[in-house]
Amino acid sequence: MSTKGTRIPERLQIPFAGITPAPSQEKGQDLFPTGNWRSIRPVYRDKLPPCNNACGTNEKIQGYLDLVKRGKYLDAYALIKEDMPFPSVTGRVCYHPCEQACNRGKYDEAISIRAVERFLGDLGQALTHDVVKAGKSNGKKVAVVGSGPAGHSAAYQLARLGYTVTILEKSPKAGGLNRGGIPDWVLPQNVLDREIERLEQLGVTIKTNVEVGKDVTWDDLKKNYDACVLAVGLTEPNSVRAEGENKDGVLYGLPFLRDIGMGTSKVKLGARVAVIGGGNTAIDCAREALRQGAVEVTMITVEANPQEMPAVPEDLHDMREEGVDLMHGRAVTAVLGNGKVEALQLHPARFSGAINASPITVDRDAAAQRFAVDNVIIAVGQRASLKWLPDEFKTERGTIKIDRFGRLGDTNIFAAGDIVQLGSGQPLMVVNAVGDGKRVAFNLDKVMRGEALQPRTIAVDVIFDLNRMNMTYFPHFPRVQQELLPPASRKKTQDEVIQAFTEEAAVEEANRCFSCGTCNACDNCYLVCPEPCIARSERSNGMYKILVDYCKGCRVCIEECPTGCLEGVPELDFDTGVVRMDTAFAISPGLHGRQAEELRNLGDRAAKNI
Amino acid sequence: MATIEVQRQLLPILDSPNQGARFYNPELPSSEPFVPGHRTCAGCGPSIQYRMTSKAAGDNTILVGPTGCMYVANSSYLCTPYNVPWAHTQIGSAGSFTAGVAAAYEAMIRKGKWKGAFPNIICEAGDGSASDIGLASISGALYRNHDCLIICYDNEQYANTGIQASSRTPYGGMTTFSPPGPEVPEGKKLFPKDLARMMAAGHPHCYVATASVGYPIDLMNKVRKGLNHKGAAYLMVYTPCQKGFVYETPRSIDLGRLVVECGLYPMWEWNPEKRAFDYSFRPASMRPVSEYLKLQGRFGHLHAEHIATLQKFANEQWRMMGVALPEALIHATDAKNLVNMAAAAEAEAVAQTL
């Protein structure tokens, strides 16, 4: 019974039978702590969303989507920047393993995470000052060899940790694979320039035209710097081992793209171009060839059909929309022509899948096919060029030998990126290189501070099962599509093909996020509790509190939690704070205990003149 | 005589989240007129309703609690979980007591003894009080159009005395007054009283609506609409009772959704200005009644023809709402189509052979 508004004489303010104080939100009606009715206790336990788990650098994707849906764009940008130095770049180029893992993909369509990341990245580019600051200097010098994704990421994290970082880049412009491997119509140069400018603002020195092994030796590196990160990437193109491959007009995929990206290209393509290879680089080469003046572009792959090609389906779709033909099940056995390439000799072939030196089986007994071309671009992978590296640190694949922390033996030298990931089973993607660079930077920091290295922990509770969430709260909504340039207008232009999200589109897309397994402060538990024993002082993720003195364990909140963050834990699992069966009445003495105490002391009080 | 300006609390209507692509409730008021430390059962539906209603109403509220679960379980030894003024009244006098409170405030304002805004006067009657014992007094309060909101929290039985049938107990619902047996295999033969429609038809100047705990924001908005309405308002809220319905406690909100999705509890509003029913509420999906029945022990004894009868009842409700029926729901009105369910005659034979 509320006594609000009633004047109670002081002598009656001691609670005893008949007169009880007003209940309050903080203490409830504390004569009846009903928590001992409970056998299962609801507990907030955040799980890892599958997108965060799939991301190469473990971006907190659920976190920034949640911030975007509330309009807190700057906070969202700052959250991405914890793991990702250049969201504007990955927002354009990433092959989004997060979207493949997205639980919404099992329900209607995956969330367009990359488009939201690009929206945030572009927002960050427009800021006059970046949100990230360099750490307090610790006086240690670190060299990072290579300014590609892994090197950029490592330098960025090291600068934030307070190291004096110098990047050594052999090309005339920084950017590595971001500049040389990715065409301008995917990633405009000015976007990358701005990100590199941001890196320099963190105090990182970038020395271009400095090649390790030529301008700087291995011993220089060890002598002049306290530590070093090798992120040199795979620079040498693989050959297809065909006869006459050294003829004029035979180009290699990555150098072809790199020269165009660096602005040093002198290539003039003929009308008919063949691209050898079925991967993502081959697709980029074929689409770039169209923009460089080729009229007929044919892609020749050993895979029997498009589904087997190690490429991203949407890029493949866009490429075919632009008019590139596909020829499957063929391998080049010779390049024909008199000094200059005139035709290719093709034989039927198939991909045998063996992991030895030659995974391709070519049927040389079958009749050879002549395929007339003016140019051929070979894009069948890259390998490392590590002549300067001591042999003890090389693997039989020609890459760098590291331990599981990315460290070369007992040295202060670490390696990251494609140079160590080749053959590790991971796809060679920008985001994986960024993640590698980040982890290596933190490992390097631990070594420099003399701390023990911890192996990378494997996420134990990734929420894959939609039954662990309450799907009744999520209506079906289609994915917001990014607009594309019409295929006809894409040829001969370096304009971006995929268009950016507007603010409304980004918010709408972020709204579709399930927030799998993670509290997003939706207030649902707070609203449906019958007691109500779920309290919140402010509405924020993880700021709800269950008043265990009162929770009766009905589990309505657990059942109704849309994200699956709440879970029930048997009460016997709690060994502290709860005494069951020992007290006859309640977990805590509640008001009864205090009342008894006060009544016991009543006789000692001085009488009052009422 | 000078007209007296009555200050009214016009409570804002909350955005409904279920129309959006995501689930995120609107910002709720922080005041908590209903606090923990009461002795309702775990997962109590009426308690959920009580909390949502009082949260929607805010601090300037007076609650009237006629005899029922929300009086008996909550106010033992004069210790109540209500953080606002609350008073008990007899089960039959819910309407007259509430009318008295409203009239008292009207008089105090007229005489200048009450300066603040007119309080939200809410009567929380159970279905026993609202549909049987206190029906006359509630009808009287609505007829005289006192400025109050009368809520019937409908748990479809007399629960605090140990689950007896009320006139809101659905067809087939087992209670201690309607036990199933060889003579009456369905338990309760009568269909429930259409209480809210009766109130809307009989008192067309009142705001009348039905709501369910399965749709919290809709419920809170209807409470606010009722309070904002100048004059009497009546709200009937579906509140599952864990003890009487015999279900697992986590399902309280789920049942509140299912009862609407199965068509057994049509959600509508009576618009007193237009003198028309508003049937625009649509649940996310339509389901056969068996999905609702199978979660509850009180329907465990039903045979195929009883379920088909309930499906016919539900289909009538859908037609009344103006919803086109899908083929599956019409199909389910024939007991023969309810597979794996024994007919009553066969079931008797089975029992005898054993």
JSON list of N, CA, C and O in Angstrom, two decimals, chain A residues 1 4 23 25 29 31-32 37 70 473 511 521-522 524 526 530-532 536 539 552 554 556 559-560, chain B residues 22-28 32 34-38 40 43 47 51 55 79-80 82-83 249-250 257:
[
{"chain": "A", "resi": 1, "resn": "MET", "atom": "N", "xyz": [0.84, -1.18, 0.00]},
{"chain": "A", "resi": 1, "resn": "MET", "atom": "CA", "xyz": [0.00, 0.00, 0.00]},
{"chain": "A", "resi": 1, "resn": "MET", "atom": "C", "xyz": [0.88, 1.24, 0.00]},
{"chain": "A", "resi": 1, "resn": "MET", "atom": "O", "xyz": [1.80, 1.35, 0.79]},
{"chain": "A", "resi": 4, "resn": "LYS", "atom": "N", "xyz": [2.39, 7.28, -0.27]},
{"chain": "A", "resi": 4, "resn": "LYS", "atom": "CA", "xyz": [2.82, 8.51, -0.92]},
{"chain": "A", "resi": 4, "resn": "LYS", "atom": "C", "xyz": [1.80, 9.62, -0.63]},
{"chain": "A", "resi": 4, "resn": "LYS", "atom": "O", "xyz": [0.61, 9.42, -0.75]},
{"chain": "A", "resi": 23, "resn": "PRO", "atom": "N", "xyz": [6.55, 0.99, -1.43]},
{"chain": "A", "resi": 23, "resn": "PRO", "atom": "CA", "xyz": [7.52, 0.26, -2.24]},
{"chain": "A", "resi": 23, "resn": "PRO", "atom": "C", "xyz": [8.25, 1.23, -3.15]},
{"chain": "A", "resi": 23, "resn": "PRO", "atom": "O", "xyz": [7.76, 2.31, -3.45]},
{"chain": "A", "resi": 25, "resn": "GLN", "atom": "N", "xyz": [11.12, 1.57, -6.67]},
{"chain": "A", "resi": 25, "resn": "GLN", "atom": "CA", "xyz": [11.68, 0.83, -7.80]},
{"chain": "A", "resi": 25, "resn": "GLN", "atom": "C", "xyz": [13.01, 0.20, -7.42]},
{"chain": "A", "resi": 25, "resn": "GLN", "atom": "O", "xyz": [13.36, -0.87, -7.86]},
{"chain": "A", "resi": 29, "resn": "GLN", "atom": "N", "xyz": [8.91, -4.16, -3.22]},
{"chain": "A", "resi": 29, "resn": "GLN", "atom": "CA", "xyz": [8.16, -4.34, -1.98]},
{"chain": "A", "resi": 29, "resn": "GLN", "atom": "C", "xyz": [8.93, -5.37, -1.18]},
{"chain": "A", "resi": 29, "resn": "GLN", "atom": "O", "xyz": [8.70, -6.57, -1.30]},
{"chain": "A", "resi": 31, "resn": "LEU", "atom": "N", "xyz": [9.22, -6.80, 1.54]},
{"chain": "A", "resi": 31, "resn": "LEU", "atom": "CA", "xyz": [8.80, -7.84, 2.48]},
{"chain": "A", "resi": 31, "resn": "LEU", "atom": "C", "xyz": [8.80, -9.21, 1.82]},
{"chain": "A", "resi": 31, "resn": "LEU", "atom": "O", "xyz": [8.83, -10.23, 2.49]},
{"chain": "A", "resi": 32, "resn": "PHE", "atom": "N", "xyz": [8.69, -9.23, 0.50]},
{"chain": "A", "resi": 32, "resn": "PHE", "atom": "CA", "xyz": [8.54, -10.50, -0.20]},
{"chain": "A", "resi": 32, "resn": "PHE", "atom": "C", "xyz": [9.63, -10.70, -1.25]},
{"chain": "A", "resi": 32, "resn": "PHE", "atom": "O", "xyz": [9.37, -10.55, -2.43]},
{"chain": "A", "resi": 37, "resn": "TRP", "atom": "N", "xyz": [12.03, -18.75, -5.32]},
{"chain": "A", "resi": 37, "resn": "TRP", "atom": "CA", "xyz": [11.13, -19.61, -6.09]},
{"chain": "A", "resi": 37, "resn": "TRP", "atom": "C", "xyz": [11.84, -20.17, -7.31]},
{"chain": "A", "resi": 37, "resn": "TRP", "atom": "O", "xyz": [11.34, -21.05, -7.98]},
{"chain": "A", "resi": 70, "resn": "ARG", "atom": "N", "xyz": [20.92, 3.60, -35.02]},
{"chain": "A", "resi": 70, "resn": "ARG", "atom": "CA", "xyz": [20.51, 4.69, -34.12]},
{"chain": "A", "resi": 70, "resn": "ARG", "atom": "C", "xyz": [21.04, 6.04, -34.55]},
{"chain": "A", "resi": 70, "resn": "ARG", "atom": "O", "xyz": [20.97, 7.01, -33.80]},
{"chain": "A", "resi": 473, "resn": "TYR", "atom": "N", "xyz": [10.05, -11.79, -33.96]},
{"chain": "A", "resi": 473, "resn": "TYR", "atom": "CA", "xyz": [10.22, -10.34, -33.90]},
{"chain": "A", "resi": 473, "resn": "TYR", "atom": "C", "xyz": [10.78, -9.76, -35.19]},
{"chain": "A", "resi": 473, "resn": "TYR", "atom": "O", "xyz": [10.88, -8.55, -35.31]},
{"chain": "A", "resi": 511, "resn": "ASN", "atom": "N", "xyz": [19.13, -1.57, -40.10]},
{"chain": "A", "resi": 511, "resn": "ASN", "atom": "CA", "xyz": [17.93, -1.96, -39.36]},
{"chain": "A", "resi": 511, "resn": "ASN", "atom": "C", "xyz": [17.60, -3.43, -39.53]},
{"chain": "A", "resi": 511, "resn": "ASN", "atom": "O", "xyz": [16.88, -4.00, -38.72]},
{"chain": "A", "resi": 521, "resn": "ALA", "atom": "N", "xyz": [20.04, -3.58, -26.60]},
{"chain": "A", "resi": 521, "resn": "ALA", "atom": "CA", "xyz": [19.20, -2.65, -25.83]},
{"chain": "A", "resi": 521, "resn": "ALA", "atom": "C", "xyz": [17.84, -2.44, -26.48]},
{"chain": "A", "resi": 521, "resn": "ALA", "atom": "O", "xyz": [17.38, -1.32, -26.63]},
{"chain": "A", "resi": 522, "resn": "CYS", "atom": "N", "xyz": [17.20, -3.53, -26.88]},
{"chain": "A", "resi": 522, "resn": "CYS", "atom": "CA", "xyz": [15.89, -3.39, -27.53]},
{"chain": "A", "resi": 522, "resn": "CYS", "atom": "C", "xyz": [14.79, -3.16, -26.51]},
{"chain": "A", "resi": 522, "resn": "CYS", "atom": "O", "xyz": [13.68, -2.83, -26.87]},
{"chain": "A", "resi": 524, "resn": "ASN", "atom": "N", "xyz": [13.17, -5.32, -24.80]},
{"chain": "A", "resi": 524, "resn": "ASN", "atom": "CA", "xyz": [12.09, -6.30, -24.79]},
{"chain": "A", "resi": 524, "resn": "ASN", "atom": "C", "xyz": [11.99, -7.03, -23.45]},
{"chain": "A", "resi": 524, "resn": "ASN", "atom": "O", "xyz": [10.90, -7.20, -22.90]},
{"chain": "A", "resi": 526, "resn": "TYR", "atom": "N", "xyz": [12.95, -6.01, -20.61]},
{"chain": "A", "resi": 526, "resn": "TYR", "atom": "CA", "xyz": [12.51, -4.99, -19.66]},
{"chain": "A", "resi": 526, "resn": "TYR", "atom": "C", "xyz": [10.99, -4.83, -19.70]},
{"chain": "A", "resi": 526, "resn": "TYR", "atom": "O", "xyz": [10.34, -4.60, -18.69]},
{"chain": "A", "resi": 530, "resn": "PRO", "atom": "N", "xyz": [7.19, -10.08, -15.88]},
{"chain": "A", "resi": 530, "resn": "PRO", "atom": "CA", "xyz": [5.98, -9.92, -15.09]},
{"chain": "A", "resi": 530, "resn": "PRO", "atom": "C", "xyz": [6.22, -9.30, -13.72]},
{"chain": "A", "resi": 530, "resn": "PRO", "atom": "O", "xyz": [5.26, -8.84, -13.08]},
{"chain": "A", "resi": 531, "resn": "GLU", "atom": "N", "xyz": [7.44, -9.30, -13.24]},
{"chain": "A", "resi": 531, "resn": "GLU", "atom": "CA", "xyz": [7.63, -8.86, -11.83]},
{"chain": "A", "resi": 531, "resn": "GLU", "atom": "C", "xyz": [7.43, -7.36, -11.62]},
{"chain": "A", "resi": 531, "resn": "GLU", "atom": "O", "xyz": [6.64, -7.02, -10.73]},
{"chain": "A", "resi": 532, "resn": "PRO", "atom": "N", "xyz": [7.99, -6.41, -12.22]},
{"chain": "A", "resi": 532, "resn": "PRO", "atom": "CA", "xyz": [9.08, -6.45, -13.17]},
{"chain": "A", "resi": 532, "resn": "PRO", "atom": "C", "xyz": [10.42, -6.35, -12.43]},
{"chain": "A", "resi": 532, "resn": "PRO", "atom": "O", "xyz": [10.65, -5.39, -11.72]},
{"chain": "A", "resi": 536, "resn": "ARG", "atom": "N", "xyz": [16.77, -1.01, -15.49]},
{"chain": "A", "resi": 536, "resn": "ARG", "atom": "CA", "xyz": [17.77, -0.35, -16.32]},
{"chain": "A", "resi": 536, "resn": "ARG", "atom": "C", "xyz": [17.89, 1.08, -15.83]},
{"chain": "A", "resi": 536, "resn": "ARG", "atom": "O", "xyz": [16.90, 1.75, -15.57]},
{"chain": "A", "resi": 539, "resn": "ARG", "atom": "N", "xyz": [19.33, 3.35, -20.99]},
{"chain": "A", "resi": 539, "resn": "ARG", "atom": "CA", "xyz": [19.11, 2.37, -22.05]},
{"chain": "A", "resi": 539, "resn": "ARG", "atom": "C", "xyz": [20.39, 2.20, -22.86]},
{"chain": "A", "resi": 539, "resn": "ARG", "atom": "O", "xyz": [20.77, 3.05, -23.64]},
{"chain": "A", "resi": 552, "resn": "LYS", "atom": "N", "xyz": [11.48, -14.72, -10.27]},
{"chain": "A", "resi": 552, "resn": "LYS", "atom": "CA", "xyz": [10.89, -16.01, -9.93]},
{"chain": "A", "resi": 552, "resn": "LYS", "atom": "C", "xyz": [11.30, -17.09, -10.91]},
{"chain": "A", "resi": 552, "resn": "LYS", "atom": "O", "xyz": [10.86, -18.24, -10.79]},
{"chain": "A", "resi": 554, "resn": "CYS", "atom": "N", "xyz": [10.62, -17.30, -14.26]},
{"chain": "A", "resi": 554, "resn": "CYS", "atom": "CA", "xyz": [9.59, -17.73, -15.20]},
{"chain": "A", "resi": 554, "resn": "CYS", "atom": "C", "xyz": [10.14, -17.89, -16.62]},
{"chain": "A", "resi": 554, "resn": "CYS", "atom": "O", "xyz": [9.53, -18.56, -17.44]},
{"chain": "A", "resi": 556, "resn": "VAL", "atom": "N", "xyz": [10.25, -15.90, -19.10]},
{"chain": "A", "resi": 556, "resn": "VAL", "atom": "CA", "xyz": [9.59, -15.20, -20.21]},
{"chain": "A", "resi": 556, "resn": "VAL", "atom": "C", "xyz": [10.61, -14.35, -20.96]},
{"chain": "A", "resi": 556, "resn": "VAL", "atom": "O", "xyz": [10.64, -14.31, -22.19]},
{"chain": "A", "resi": 559, "resn": "GLU", "atom": "N", "xyz": [12.73, -16.49, -23.29]},
{"chain": "A", "resi": 559, "resn": "GLU", "atom": "CA", "xyz": [11.97, -16.92, -24.46]},
{"chain": "A", "resi": 559, "resn": "GLU", "atom": "C", "xyz": [11.77, -15.77, -25.43]},
{"chain": "A", "resi": 559, "resn": "GLU", "atom": "O", "xyz": [11.82, -15.95, -26.64]},
{"chain": "A", "resi": 560, "resn": "GLU", "atom": "N", "xyz": [11.56, -14.57, -24.89]},
{"chain": "A", "resi": 560, "resn": "GLU", "atom": "CA", "xyz": [11.20, -13.45, -25.75]},
{"chain": "A", "resi": 560, "resn": "GLU", "atom": "C", "xyz": [12.40, -12.63, -26.20]},
{"chain": "A", "resi": 560, "resn": "GLU", "atom": "O", "xyz": [12.22, -11.68, -26.93]},
{"chain": "B", "resi": 22, "resn": "ARG", "atom": "N", "xyz": [13.25, -3.93, -38.01]},
{"chain": "B", "resi": 22, "resn": "ARG", "atom": "CA", "xyz": [14.03, -4.46, -36.91]},
{"chain": "B", "resi": 22, "resn": "ARG", "atom": "C", "xyz": [13.16, -4.53, -35.67]},
{"chain": "B", "resi": 22, "resn": "ARG", "atom": "O", "xyz": [12.04, -4.03, -35.65]},
{"chain": "B", "resi": 23, "resn": "PHE", "atom": "N", "xyz": [13.70, -5.15, -34.62]},
{"chain": "B", "resi": 23, "resn": "PHE", "atom": "CA", "xyz": [12.97, -5.10, -33.38]},
{"chain": "B", "resi": 23, "resn": "PHE", "atom": "C", "xyz": [13.69, -4.22, -32.39]},
{"chain": "B", "resi": 23, "resn": "PHE", "atom": "O", "xyz": [14.79, -4.50, -31.96]},
{"chain": "B", "resi": 24, "resn": "TYR", "atom": "N", "xyz": [13.06, -3.13, -32.04]},
{"chain": "B", "resi": 24, "resn": "TYR", "atom": "CA", "xyz": [13.66, -2.18, -31.12]},
{"chain": "B", "resi": 24, "resn": "TYR", "atom": "C", "xyz": [12.51, -1.37, -30.56]},
{"chain": "B", "resi": 24, "resn": "TYR", "atom": "O", "xyz": [11.83, -0.65, -31.27]},
{"chain": "B", "resi": 25, "resn": "ASN", "atom": "N", "xyz": [12.21, -1.53, -29.27]},
{"chain": "B", "resi": 25, "resn": "ASN", "atom": "CA", "xyz": [11.06, -0.87, -28.69]},
{"chain": "B", "resi": 25, "resn": "ASN", "atom": "C", "xyz": [11.27, 0.63, -28.61]},
{"chain": "B", "resi": 25, "resn": "ASN", "atom": "O", "xyz": [12.39, 1.09, -28.47]},
{"chain": "B", "resi": 26, "resn": "PRO", "atom": "N", "xyz": [10.19, 1.41, -28.67]},
{"chain": "B", "resi": 26, "resn": "PRO", "atom": "CA", "xyz": [10.35, 2.85, -28.49]},
{"chain": "B", "resi": 26, "resn": "PRO", "atom": "C", "xyz": [10.78, 3.16, -27.06]},
{"chain": "B", "resi": 26, "resn": "PRO", "atom": "O", "xyz": [10.70, 2.31, -26.17]},
{"chain": "B", "resi": 27, "resn": "GLU", "atom": "N", "xyz": [11.26, 4.36, -26.86]},
{"chain": "B", "resi": 27, "resn": "GLU", "atom": "CA", "xyz": [11.70, 4.77, -25.52]},
{"chain": "B", "resi": 27, "resn": "GLU", "atom": "C", "xyz": [10.50, 4.75, -24.58]},
{"chain": "B", "resi": 27, "resn": "GLU", "atom": "O", "xyz": [9.49, 5.40, -24.82]},
{"chain": "B", "resi": 28, "resn": "LEU", "atom": "N", "xyz": [10.60, 3.97, -23.52]},
{"chain": "B", "resi": 28, "resn": "LEU", "atom": "CA", "xyz": [9.47, 3.83, -22.60]},
{"chain": "B", "resi": 28, "resn": "LEU", "atom": "C", "xyz": [9.66, 4.78, -21.43]},
{"chain": "B", "resi": 28, "resn": "LEU", "atom": "O", "xyz": [10.79, 5.13, -21.09]},
{"chain": "B", "resi": 32, "resn": "GLU", "atom": "N", "xyz": [7.92, 3.74, -12.64]},
{"chain": "B", "resi": 32, "resn": "GLU", "atom": "CA", "xyz": [7.56, 2.34, -12.45]},
{"chain": "B", "resi": 32, "resn": "GLU", "atom": "C", "xyz": [6.49, 2.25, -11.36]},
{"chain": "B", "resi": 32, "resn": "GLU", "atom": "O", "xyz": [6.80, 2.04, -10.20]},
{"chain": "B", "resi": 34, "resn": "PHE", "atom": "N", "xyz": [4.44, -0.07, -10.76]},
{"chain": "B", "resi": 34, "resn": "PHE", "atom": "CA", "xyz": [4.24, -1.44, -10.31]},
{"chain": "B", "resi": 34, "resn": "PHE", "atom": "C", "xyz": [5.62, -2.05, -10.09]},
{"chain": "B", "resi": 34, "resn": "PHE", "atom": "O", "xyz": [6.41, -2.11, -11.02]},
{"chain": "B", "resi": 35, "resn": "VAL", "atom": "N", "xyz": [5.94, -2.44, -8.87]},
{"chain": "B", "resi": 35, "resn": "VAL", "atom": "CA", "xyz": [7.32, -2.84, -8.56]},
{"chain": "B", "resi": 35, "resn": "VAL", "atom": "C", "xyz": [7.36, -4.31, -8.16]},
{"chain": "B", "resi": 35, "resn": "VAL", "atom": "O", "xyz": [6.32, -4.90, -7.84]},
{"chain": "B", "resi": 36, "resn": "PRO", "atom": "N", "xyz": [8.54, -4.92, -8.16]},
{"chain": "B", "resi": 36, "resn": "PRO", "atom": "CA", "xyz": [8.61, -6.34, -7.82]},
{"chain": "B", "resi": 36, "resn": "PRO", "atom": "C", "xyz": [8.38, -6.60, -6.33]},
{"chain": "B", "resi": 36, "resn": "PRO", "atom": "O", "xyz": [8.38, -5.68, -5.52]},
{"chain": "B", "resi": 37, "resn": "GLY", "atom": "N", "xyz": [8.22, -7.87, -6.02]},
{"chain": "B", "resi": 37, "resn": "GLY", "atom": "CA", "xyz": [8.00, -8.24, -4.63]},
{"chain": "B", "resi": 37, "resn": "GLY", "atom": "C", "xyz": [6.56, -8.61, -4.38]},
{"chain": "B", "resi": 37, "resn": "GLY", "atom": "O", "xyz": [6.05, -8.45, -3.29]},
{"chain": "B", "resi": 38, "resn": "HIS", "atom": "N", "xyz": [5.87, -9.09, -5.39]},
{"chain": "B", "resi": 38, "resn": "HIS", "atom": "CA", "xyz": [4.48, -9.53, -5.21]},
{"chain": "B", "resi": 38, "resn": "HIS", "atom": "C", "xyz": [4.44, -11.04, -5.39]},
{"chain": "B", "resi": 38, "resn": "HIS", "atom": "O", "xyz": [5.39, -11.65, -5.85]},
{"chain": "B", "resi": 40, "resn": "THR", "atom": "N", "xyz": [2.43, -13.12, -7.25]},
{"chain": "B", "resi": 40, "resn": "THR", "atom": "CA", "xyz": [1.79, -13.79, -8.38]},
{"chain": "B", "resi": 40, "resn": "THR", "atom": "C", "xyz": [2.67, -14.96, -8.80]},
{"chain": "B", "resi": 40, "resn": "THR", "atom": "O", "xyz": [3.85, -15.02, -8.46]},
{"chain": "B", "resi": 43, "resn": "GLY", "atom": "N", "xyz": [5.68, -16.09, -14.32]},
{"chain": "B", "resi": 43, "resn": "GLY", "atom": "CA", "xyz": [5.14, -15.97, -15.67]},
{"chain": "B", "resi": 43, "resn": "GLY", "atom": "C", "xyz": [3.71, -15.51, -15.72]},
{"chain": "B", "resi": 43, "resn": "GLY", "atom": "O", "xyz": [3.02, -15.74, -16.72]},
{"chain": "B", "resi": 47, "resn": "SER", "atom": "N", "xyz": [-0.10, -10.10, -14.37]},
{"chain": "B", "resi": 47, "resn": "SER", "atom": "CA", "xyz": [0.94, -9.25, -13.82]},
{"chain": "B", "resi": 47, "resn": "SER", "atom": "C", "xyz": [1.69, -8.50, -14.92]},
{"chain": "B", "resi": 47, "resn": "SER", "atom": "O", "xyz": [2.02, -7.31, -14.77]},
{"chain": "B", "resi": 51, "resn": "ARG", "atom": "N", "xyz": [1.71, -4.43, -15.22]},
{"chain": "B", "resi": 51, "resn": "ARG", "atom": "CA", "xyz": [2.93, -3.64, -15.31]},
{"chain": "B", "resi": 51, "resn": "ARG", "atom": "C", "xyz": [2.90, -2.73, -16.54]},
{"chain": "B", "resi": 51, "resn": "ARG", "atom": "O", "xyz": [3.23, -1.54, -16.46]},
{"chain": "B", "resi": 55, "resn": "LYS", "atom": "N", "xyz": [2.74, 1.32, -16.46]},
{"chain": "B", "resi": 55, "resn": "LYS", "atom": "CA", "xyz": [3.87, 2.04, -17.06]},
{"chain": "B", "resi": 55, "resn": "LYS", "atom": "C", "xyz": [3.36, 3.02, -18.10]},
{"chain": "B", "resi": 55, "resn": "LYS", "atom": "O", "xyz": [3.86, 4.15, -18.21]},
{"chain": "B", "resi": 79, "resn": "CYS", "atom": "N", "xyz": [0.60, -5.29, 2.21]},
{"chain": "B", "resi": 79, "resn": "CYS", "atom": "CA", "xyz": [1.84, -4.94, 1.52]},
{"chain": "B", "resi": 79, "resn": "CYS", "atom": "C", "xyz": [1.58, -5.10, 0.03]},
{"chain": "B", "resi": 79, "resn": "CYS", "atom": "O", "xyz": [1.34, -6.21, -0.43]},
{"chain": "B", "resi": 80, "resn": "THR", "atom": "N", "xyz": [1.62, -4.02, -0.68]},
{"chain": "B", "resi": 80, "resn": "THR", "atom": "CA", "xyz": [1.31, -4.10, -2.10]},
{"chain": "B", "resi": 80, "resn": "THR", "atom": "C", "xyz": [2.49, -3.65, -2.94]},
{"chain": "B", "resi": 80, "resn": "THR", "atom": "O", "xyz": [3.37, -2.93, -2.45]},
{"chain": "B", "resi": 82, "resn": "TYR", "atom": "N", "xyz": [2.24, -1.65, -5.40]},
{"chain": "B", "resi": 82, "resn": "TYR", "atom": "CA", "xyz": [1.82, -0.48, -6.17]},
{"chain": "B", "resi": 82, "resn": "TYR", "atom": "C", "xyz": [2.50, 0.75, -5.63]},
{"chain": "B", "resi": 82, "resn": "TYR", "atom": "O", "xyz": [2.43, 1.04, -4.45]},
{"chain": "B", "resi": 83, "resn": "ASN", "atom": "N", "xyz": [3.13, 1.47, -6.53]},
{"chain": "B", "resi": 83, "resn": "ASN", "atom": "CA", "xyz": [3.87, 2.66, -6.17]},
{"chain": "B", "resi": 83, "resn": "ASN", "atom": "C", "xyz": [3.00, 3.90, -6.32]},
{"chain": "B", "resi": 83, "resn": "ASN", "atom": "O", "xyz": [3.49, 5.01, -6.22]},
{"chain": "B", "resi": 249, "resn": "THR", "atom": "N", "xyz": [5.87, -21.76, -18.23]},
{"chain": "B", "resi": 249, "resn": "THR", "atom": "CA", "xyz": [5.86, -20.33, -17.94]},
{"chain": "B", "resi": 249, "resn": "THR", "atom": "C", "xyz": [6.49, -19.45, -19.03]},
{"chain": "B", "resi": 249, "resn": "THR", "atom": "O", "xyz": [6.01, -18.35, -19.24]},
{"chain": "B", "resi": 250, "resn": "PRO", "atom": "N", "xyz": [7.56, -19.89, -19.74]},
{"chain": "B", "resi": 250, "resn": "PRO", "atom": "CA", "xyz": [8.14, -18.95, -20.71]},
{"chain": "B", "resi": 250, "resn": "PRO", "atom": "C", "xyz": [7.19, -18.57, -21.83]},
{"chain": "B", "resi": 250, "resn": "PRO", "atom": "O", "xyz": [7.46, -17.63, -22.56]},
{"chain": "B", "resi": 257, "resn": "ARG", "atom": "N", "xyz": [0.46, -13.82, -28.37]},
{"chain": "B", "resi": 257, "resn": "ARG", "atom": "CA", "xyz": [0.52, -13.63, -29.83]},
{"chain": "B", "resi": 257, "resn": "ARG", "atom": "C", "xyz": [-0.29, -14.69, -30.55]},
{"chain": "B", "resi": 257, "resn": "ARG", "atom": "O", "xyz": [-1.03, -14.40, -31.49]}
]
